[in-house]
Coordinates of C-alpha atoms in Angstrom, one line a residue:
X18 CA -27.0 -7.5 2.1
X19 CA -25.8 -4.0 1.8
X20 CA -22.3 -2.6 1.8
X21 CA -21.8 0.1 4.4
X22 CA -19.7 3.0 3.7
X23 CA -17.9 5.2 6.2
X24 CA -19.5 8.6 6.0
X25 CA -16.8 11.1 6.9
X26 CA -18.6 14.3 6.0
X27 CA -18.8 16.8 9.0
X28 CA -22.6 17.2 8.6
X29 CA -23.4 13.5 9.2
X30 CA -22.2 11.6 12.1
X31 CA -22.7 7.9 12.5
X32 CA -21.9 6.5 16.0
X33 CA -20.1 3.2 15.4
X34 CA -21.1 0.1 17.1
X35 CA -18.6 -1.2 19.6
X36 CA -16.7 -4.3 18.4
X37 CA -16.8 -7.4 20.7
X38 CA -13.2 -6.8 21.6
X39 CA -11.0 -3.6 22.1
X40 CA -10.6 -1.5 19.0
X41 CA -6.8 -2.2 19.2
X42 CA -7.4 -5.9 18.7
X43 CA -9.5 -5.2 15.6
X44 CA -6.8 -2.9 14.2
X45 CA -4.1 -5.8 14.8
X46 CA -6.3 -8.2 13.0
X47 CA -6.8 -5.9 10.0
X48 CA -3.1 -5.2 10.0
X49 CA -2.3 -8.9 10.1
X50 CA -4.1 -9.3 6.7
X51 CA -1.9 -6.4 5.4
X52 CA 1.1 -8.3 6.8
X53 CA 0.3 -11.3 4.8
X54 CA -0.5 -9.3 1.6
X55 CA 2.7 -7.3 1.9
X56 CA 4.7 -10.4 2.4
X57 CA 3.4 -12.2 -0.7
X58 CA 3.7 -9.0 -2.8
X59 CA 7.5 -8.5 -2.1
X60 CA 8.9 -12.0 -1.3
X61 CA 8.8 -13.1 -4.9
X62 CA 11.4 -10.5 -5.8
X63 CA 14.0 -12.2 -3.6
X64 CA 13.1 -15.7 -4.7
X65 CA 13.0 -15.3 -8.5
X66 CA 16.1 -17.4 -9.0
X67 CA 14.6 -20.3 -7.0
X68 CA 11.3 -19.9 -8.8
X69 CA 13.0 -19.9 -12.1
X70 CA 15.2 -23.0 -11.4
X71 CA 12.1 -25.0 -10.1
X72 CA 9.9 -24.2 -13.2
X73 CA 12.8 -24.5 -15.7
X74 CA 12.6 -20.9 -17.0
X75 CA 15.0 -17.9 -17.1
X76 CA 14.9 -15.3 -14.4
X77 CA 13.6 -12.4 -16.6
X78 CA 10.7 -14.6 -17.5
X79 CA 10.0 -15.4 -13.8
X80 CA 10.2 -11.6 -13.3
X81 CA 6.9 -11.4 -15.0
X82 CA 5.2 -12.9 -12.0
X83 CA 5.9 -9.6 -10.2
X84 CA 4.0 -7.9 -13.0
X85 CA 1.1 -10.5 -12.9
X86 CA 0.5 -9.6 -9.2
X87 CA 0.6 -5.8 -9.9
X88 CA -2.0 -6.4 -12.7
X89 CA -4.3 -8.2 -10.3
X90 CA -4.0 -5.2 -7.8
X91 CA -4.8 -2.6 -10.5
X92 CA -7.6 -4.5 -11.9
X93 CA -9.1 -5.9 -8.8
X94 CA -9.4 -2.7 -6.7
X95 CA -12.0 -0.8 -8.9
X96 CA -13.8 -4.0 -10.1
X97 CA -14.3 -5.5 -6.6
X98 CA -15.3 -2.0 -5.1
X99 CA -18.1 -1.7 -7.7
X100 CA -19.1 -5.3 -7.9
X101 CA -19.3 -5.8 -4.1
X102 CA -21.0 -2.5 -3.4
X103 CA -24.0 -4.1 -1.8
X104 CA -22.1 -6.5 0.3
X105 CA -21.8 -6.3 4.1
X106 CA -18.4 -4.6 4.8
X107 CA -17.7 -7.4 7.3
X108 CA -18.5 -10.1 4.8
X109 CA -16.4 -8.3 2.2
X110 CA -13.4 -8.1 4.3
X111 CA -13.6 -11.9 5.1
X112 CA -14.2 -12.7 1.5
X113 CA -11.3 -10.7 0.2
X114 CA -9.0 -12.5 2.6
X115 CA -10.4 -15.8 1.6
X116 CA -9.7 -14.9 -2.1
X117 CA -6.2 -13.9 -1.2
X118 CA -5.5 -17.2 0.6
X119 CA -7.0 -19.2 -2.3
X120 CA -4.7 -17.4 -4.7
X121 CA -1.6 -18.2 -2.7
X122 CA -2.8 -21.8 -2.3
X123 CA -3.0 -22.1 -6.0
X124 CA 0.6 -20.7 -6.2
X125 CA 1.6 -23.3 -3.7
X126 CA 0.5 -26.2 -5.9
X127 CA 1.2 -24.6 -9.3
X128 CA 3.3 -27.0 -11.4
X129 CA 3.7 -24.8 -14.5
X130 CA 4.7 -21.1 -15.2
X131 CA 1.2 -20.5 -16.7
X132 CA -0.7 -21.8 -13.7
X133 CA 1.6 -19.7 -11.4
X134 CA 1.0 -16.6 -13.4
X135 CA -2.8 -17.1 -13.1
X136 CA -2.5 -17.8 -9.4
X137 CA -0.4 -14.6 -8.7
X138 CA -3.1 -12.5 -10.6
X139 CA -5.8 -14.1 -8.4
X140 CA -3.7 -13.4 -5.2
X141 CA -3.3 -9.7 -6.3
X142 CA -7.0 -9.1 -7.1
X143 CA -8.1 -8.5 -3.4
X144 CA -5.0 -6.5 -2.5
X145 CA -6.3 -2.9 -3.1
X146 CA -9.9 -3.6 -2.1
X147 CA -8.8 -5.3 1.2
X148 CA -6.6 -2.3 2.2
X149 CA -9.3 0.2 1.1
X150 CA -12.1 -1.5 3.0
X151 CA -9.9 -2.2 6.1
X152 CA -9.0 1.5 6.2
X153 CA -12.6 2.5 6.0
X154 CA -13.6 0.1 8.8
X155 CA -10.7 1.3 11.0
X156 CA -11.6 4.9 10.5
X157 CA -15.2 4.3 11.2
X158 CA -14.6 2.4 14.4
X159 CA -12.0 4.9 15.6
X160 CA -14.4 7.8 15.1
X161 CA -13.6 11.6 14.5
X162 CA -10.2 12.8 15.6
X163 CA -8.4 9.5 15.3
X164 CA -9.3 8.3 11.8
X165 CA -5.9 8.8 10.2
X166 CA -4.1 7.2 13.2
X167 CA -6.3 4.1 12.8
X168 CA -5.7 4.1 9.0
X169 CA -1.9 4.3 9.6
X170 CA -2.1 1.5 12.2
X171 CA -3.8 -0.7 9.7
X172 CA -1.1 0.1 7.1
X173 CA 1.6 -0.9 9.5
X174 CA 0.9 -4.4 8.5
X175 CA 2.3 -3.7 5.0
X176 CA 5.3 -1.9 6.6
X177 CA 6.2 -4.6 9.1
X178 CA 6.0 -7.2 6.3
X179 CA 9.0 -5.5 4.9
X180 CA 10.8 -5.7 8.2
X181 CA 9.8 -9.2 9.3
X182 CA 7.6 -11.0 6.9
X183 CA 9.7 -10.8 3.6
X184 CA 13.0 -11.5 5.3
X185 CA 11.5 -14.6 7.1
X186 CA 9.7 -15.8 4.0
X187 CA 12.8 -15.3 1.9
X188 CA 14.9 -17.3 4.4
X189 CA 12.3 -20.1 4.3
X190 CA 12.3 -20.0 0.5
X191 CA 16.1 -20.2 0.2
X192 CA 16.5 -23.1 2.7
X193 CA 13.3 -25.2 2.0
X194 CA 12.2 -24.1 -1.4
X195 CA 10.2 -21.2 -2.6
X196 CA 6.9 -23.1 -1.9
X197 CA 7.6 -23.0 1.8
X198 CA 7.5 -19.2 1.7
X199 CA 4.1 -19.3 0.0
X200 CA 2.9 -21.9 2.6
X201 CA 3.9 -19.4 5.3
X202 CA 1.5 -16.8 3.6
X203 CA -1.4 -19.3 3.3
X204 CA -1.1 -20.0 7.0
X205 CA -1.3 -16.2 7.7
X206 CA -4.2 -15.9 5.5
X207 CA -6.1 -18.7 7.2
X208 CA -5.4 -17.2 10.6
X209 CA -6.5 -13.8 9.5
X210 CA -9.8 -15.1 8.0
X211 CA -10.5 -16.8 11.4
X212 CA -9.5 -13.7 13.3
X213 CA -11.6 -11.4 11.2
X214 CA -14.7 -13.7 11.6
X215 CA -14.2 -13.5 15.4
X216 CA -13.5 -9.8 16.1
X217 CA -15.0 -7.6 13.4
X218 CA -18.4 -6.3 14.4
X219 CA -21.4 -6.5 12.0
X220 CA -20.8 -2.9 10.9
X221 CA -24.5 -2.6 10.2
X222 CA -24.4 1.1 11.3
X223 CA -22.3 2.1 8.4
X224 CA -24.0 4.0 5.6
X225 CA -24.9 1.9 2.5
X226 CA -24.0 2.5 -1.1
X227 CA -24.5 0.9 -4.5
X228 CA -22.5 0.2 -7.9
X229 CA -23.9 3.4 -9.6
X230 CA -22.8 5.6 -6.6
X231 CA -19.3 4.0 -6.6
X232 CA -18.9 4.5 -10.4
X233 CA -20.2 8.1 -10.1
X234 CA -17.1 8.7 -7.9
X235 CA -14.9 8.4 -11.0
X236 CA -16.3 11.7 -12.2
X237 CA -14.7 13.4 -9.1
X238 CA -11.8 15.6 -10.0
X239 CA -10.5 15.5 -6.5
X240 CA -10.4 11.8 -6.4
X241 CA -8.3 11.7 -9.5
X242 CA -6.1 14.5 -8.4
X243 CA -5.4 12.8 -5.1
X244 CA -4.7 9.5 -7.0
X245 CA -2.1 11.4 -9.1
X246 CA -0.4 12.7 -6.0
X247 CA 0.2 9.1 -5.0
X248 CA 1.3 8.0 -8.4
X249 CA 3.7 10.8 -9.0
X250 CA 4.9 11.3 -5.4
X251 CA 5.5 7.7 -4.6
X252 CA 7.0 7.0 -8.0
X253 CA 10.2 8.4 -6.6
X254 CA 9.9 6.3 -3.6
X255 CA 10.0 3.2 -5.7
X256 CA 12.7 4.5 -8.1
X257 CA 15.0 4.7 -5.0
X258 CA 13.8 1.2 -3.5
X259 CA 14.1 -0.7 -6.7
X260 CA 17.9 0.1 -7.2
X261 CA 18.8 0.5 -3.5
X262 CA 20.8 -2.8 -3.4
X263 CA 23.1 -2.0 -6.4
X264 CA 23.5 1.6 -5.3
X265 CA 24.8 0.6 -1.8
X266 CA 27.1 -2.1 -3.2
X267 CA 28.4 -0.4 -6.3
X268 CA 28.7 3.1 -5.1
X269 CA 28.9 2.7 -1.4
X270 CA 31.3 -0.2 -1.5
X271 CA 29.2 -2.2 1.0
X272 CA 29.2 -6.0 1.0
X273 CA 26.1 -7.9 0.0
X274 CA 25.3 -8.9 3.6
X275 CA 24.7 -5.2 4.5
X276 CA 21.7 -5.0 2.0
X277 CA 19.2 -6.8 4.3
X278 CA 20.2 -4.4 7.0
X279 CA 19.4 -1.5 4.8
X280 CA 16.1 -3.0 3.7
X281 CA 15.2 -3.6 7.4
X282 CA 16.1 0.0 8.2
X283 CA 14.0 1.1 5.3
X284 CA 11.1 -1.0 6.6
X285 CA 11.5 0.4 10.1
X286 CA 11.4 3.8 8.6
X287 CA 8.0 2.9 7.0
X288 CA 6.6 1.7 10.3
X289 CA 7.8 5.0 12.0
X290 CA 6.3 7.0 9.0
X291 CA 2.9 5.4 9.3
X292 CA 2.6 6.1 13.1
X293 CA 3.8 9.6 12.8
X294 CA 1.8 10.3 9.6
X295 CA -1.4 9.2 11.2
X296 CA -1.1 11.6 14.1
X297 CA -0.1 14.4 11.8
X298 CA -3.0 13.8 9.3
X299 CA -5.5 13.9 12.2
X300 CA -4.0 17.3 13.4
X301 CA -3.0 18.9 10.0
X302 CA -5.0 17.2 7.3
X303 CA -3.5 17.8 3.8
X304 CA -0.5 19.5 5.3
X305 CA 0.6 16.1 6.6
X306 CA 0.9 14.8 3.0
X307 CA 2.9 17.8 1.9
X308 CA 5.2 17.2 5.0
X309 CA 5.8 13.6 3.9
X310 CA 6.4 14.5 0.2
X311 CA 8.8 17.3 0.9
X312 CA 10.6 15.3 3.5
X313 CA 10.9 12.4 1.2
X314 CA 12.4 14.7 -1.5
X315 CA 15.0 16.0 1.0
X316 CA 15.9 12.5 2.2
X317 CA 16.3 11.3 -1.4
X318 CA 18.5 14.2 -2.2
X319 CA 20.6 13.5 0.9
X320 CA 20.9 9.9 -0.1
X321 CA 22.4 10.9 -3.5
X322 CA 24.9 12.9 -1.6
X323 CA 26.0 10.3 0.9
X324 CA 25.6 7.0 -0.9
X325 CA 29.3 6.9 -1.6
X326 CA 30.1 7.1 2.1
X327 CA 28.8 3.6 2.7
X328 CA 27.2 3.0 6.2
X329 CA 25.8 6.5 6.6
X330 CA 23.7 5.8 3.6
X331 CA 21.9 3.0 5.6
X332 CA 20.7 5.7 8.0
X333 CA 19.4 7.9 5.2
X334 CA 17.6 4.8 3.9
X335 CA 15.6 4.9 7.2
X336 CA 14.9 8.5 6.6
X337 CA 13.5 7.9 3.1
X338 CA 11.2 5.2 4.3
X339 CA 9.9 7.2 7.3
X340 CA 9.4 10.5 5.4
X341 CA 7.7 8.8 2.3
X342 CA 5.3 6.7 4.6
X343 CA 4.4 9.8 6.6
X344 CA 2.2 10.8 3.6
X345 CA 0.3 7.5 3.4
X346 CA -2.3 7.9 6.2
X347 CA -3.1 11.4 5.1
X348 CA -3.4 10.3 1.4
X349 CA -5.8 7.6 2.3
X350 CA -8.0 9.7 4.5
X351 CA -8.1 12.5 2.0
X352 CA -9.5 10.1 -0.5
X353 CA -12.1 9.1 2.0
X354 CA -13.1 12.8 2.5
X355 CA -13.3 13.9 -1.0
X356 CA -15.0 10.8 -2.3
X357 CA -18.3 11.6 -0.6
X358 CA -20.5 8.5 -1.1
X359 CA -18.0 6.7 -3.3
X360 CA -15.5 5.8 -0.6
X361 CA -15.0 2.2 -1.4
X362 CA -13.7 2.7 -4.9
X363 CA -11.7 5.7 -3.9
X364 CA -10.0 4.0 -0.9
X365 CA -9.3 0.9 -3.1
X366 CA -8.0 2.8 -6.0
X367 CA -5.3 4.4 -3.8
X368 CA -3.5 0.9 -3.8
X369 CA -3.9 0.7 -7.5
X370 CA -2.3 4.1 -7.8
X371 CA 0.6 3.0 -5.5
X372 CA 1.2 0.0 -7.7
X373 CA 1.3 2.3 -10.8
X374 CA 3.9 4.4 -8.8
X375 CA 5.8 1.1 -8.2
X376 CA 6.0 0.3 -11.9
X377 CA 6.6 3.9 -13.0
X378 CA 9.4 4.5 -10.5
X379 CA 11.2 1.3 -11.4
X380 CA 10.8 2.1 -15.1
X381 CA 12.2 5.7 -14.8
X382 CA 14.9 4.6 -12.5
X383 CA 16.0 2.0 -15.1
X384 CA 15.8 4.6 -17.9
X385 CA 18.2 7.1 -16.2
X386 CA 20.6 4.2 -15.4
X387 CA 20.6 3.0 -18.9
X388 CA 21.2 6.5 -20.1
X389 CA 24.5 6.6 -18.3
X390 CA 23.6 8.6 -15.2
X391 CA 24.5 5.7 -12.9
X392 CA 22.9 4.4 -9.7
X393 CA 22.9 7.8 -7.9
X394 CA 20.3 9.1 -10.4
X395 CA 17.2 7.1 -9.3
X396 CA 17.2 8.9 -5.9
X397 CA 17.7 12.2 -7.5
X398 CA 14.8 11.5 -10.0
X399 CA 12.9 10.2 -6.9
X400 CA 13.4 13.6 -5.2
X401 CA 11.9 15.3 -8.3
X402 CA 8.9 13.0 -8.3
X403 CA 8.3 13.5 -4.5
X404 CA 8.3 17.3 -5.2
X405 CA 6.0 16.8 -8.1
X406 CA 3.6 15.0 -5.8
X407 CA 3.6 18.0 -3.5
X408 CA 2.9 20.3 -6.4
X409 CA -0.1 18.2 -7.6
X410 CA -1.3 18.2 -4.0
X411 CA -1.1 22.1 -3.8
X412 CA -3.1 22.2 -7.1
X413 CA -5.8 19.9 -5.7
X414 CA -6.1 21.9 -2.5
X415 CA -6.5 25.2 -4.4
X416 CA -9.1 23.7 -6.7
X417 CA -11.1 22.3 -3.8
X418 CA -11.0 25.6 -2.0
X419 CA -12.5 27.3 -5.2
X420 CA -15.1 24.5 -5.4
X421 CA -16.1 24.9 -1.7
X422 CA -16.2 28.7 -2.1
X423 CA -18.5 28.3 -5.2
X424 CA -20.8 26.0 -3.3
X425 CA -21.1 28.5 -0.3
X426 CA -21.7 31.5 -2.6
X427 CA -24.5 29.7 -4.6
X428 CA -26.0 28.2 -1.3

């Protein structure tokens, strides 16, 4: 079979085949897969003590399970995009969710630290490719004028996971053992596979590609610049998120029980940002990304000012989540636009870039804390990172304008 690519260039229009159900249902099913992926990615952070006790290891060693998943994401996105370049987009979506479910099933039955590490890598491999392909499918089915909104709605699954999935799975893990949280994700995976099989159309109307074309996309300066926007801009987002717990309790004087409220507000902000960001990106294009990055910088700076006031800082956590997420739909659709024929690898690499941002932000936040600047510093560093992302975006836009002008002058 051939892998269909969403052609987003204005000179080629492909009329999408209508799915057997309303588009909204397809979007919900695609987002359900993201919900399961988001839950399994973040729930391990809250259950590390439980996992460590069960496997007889210390908590720092158990923390490597977080890195194992991230490694799977970073490696899996480009490798799968190239290796599966000739596969039907529908078949690829279902296969990716099957692989994700199998990885979690292996985690469920893992009896050793080594086996669990391998299972976490396997579970992470489909992450970036799933979100990338799901975004391309949603944009294709939505058609011109609503692409970014459809992409943002698919990404809602990841945001809602932070509001509902992670707290629910954490509660299960704390009361019934960490394996019960993994079992919940396995069930979500099985349901998603069945739903994808039922509602996603054949997608035979999407333009095909091949491994050589996808790999050629790696030569694109615009793809790499856009990925750097995500790595830098969202590095600040994660520097803030990683140390939010301690910042609120040590500087804000809030009790531990308020932290889940802050995380829920942050997650609700992400949901809001994805919805608003999709509409902004469809209307304003690249400017929507800049709005998100600059808004995130302002919100992160405001958090540093109000964190010692306690409860008002929780409201600002919502603003950080919403401003940062506003940039995500625009970033994803920009990659689709500049990638030309290599959209699969570009869209998948976006999530590799965000995982690099996660690692970078957590590391830099830890460095400034260790240097004695305290727990206010990660949000200030985060503001600088967000502004840095906006600067890289401005450079990318200027270069693209010059490239486009050169094409016109020589054409």
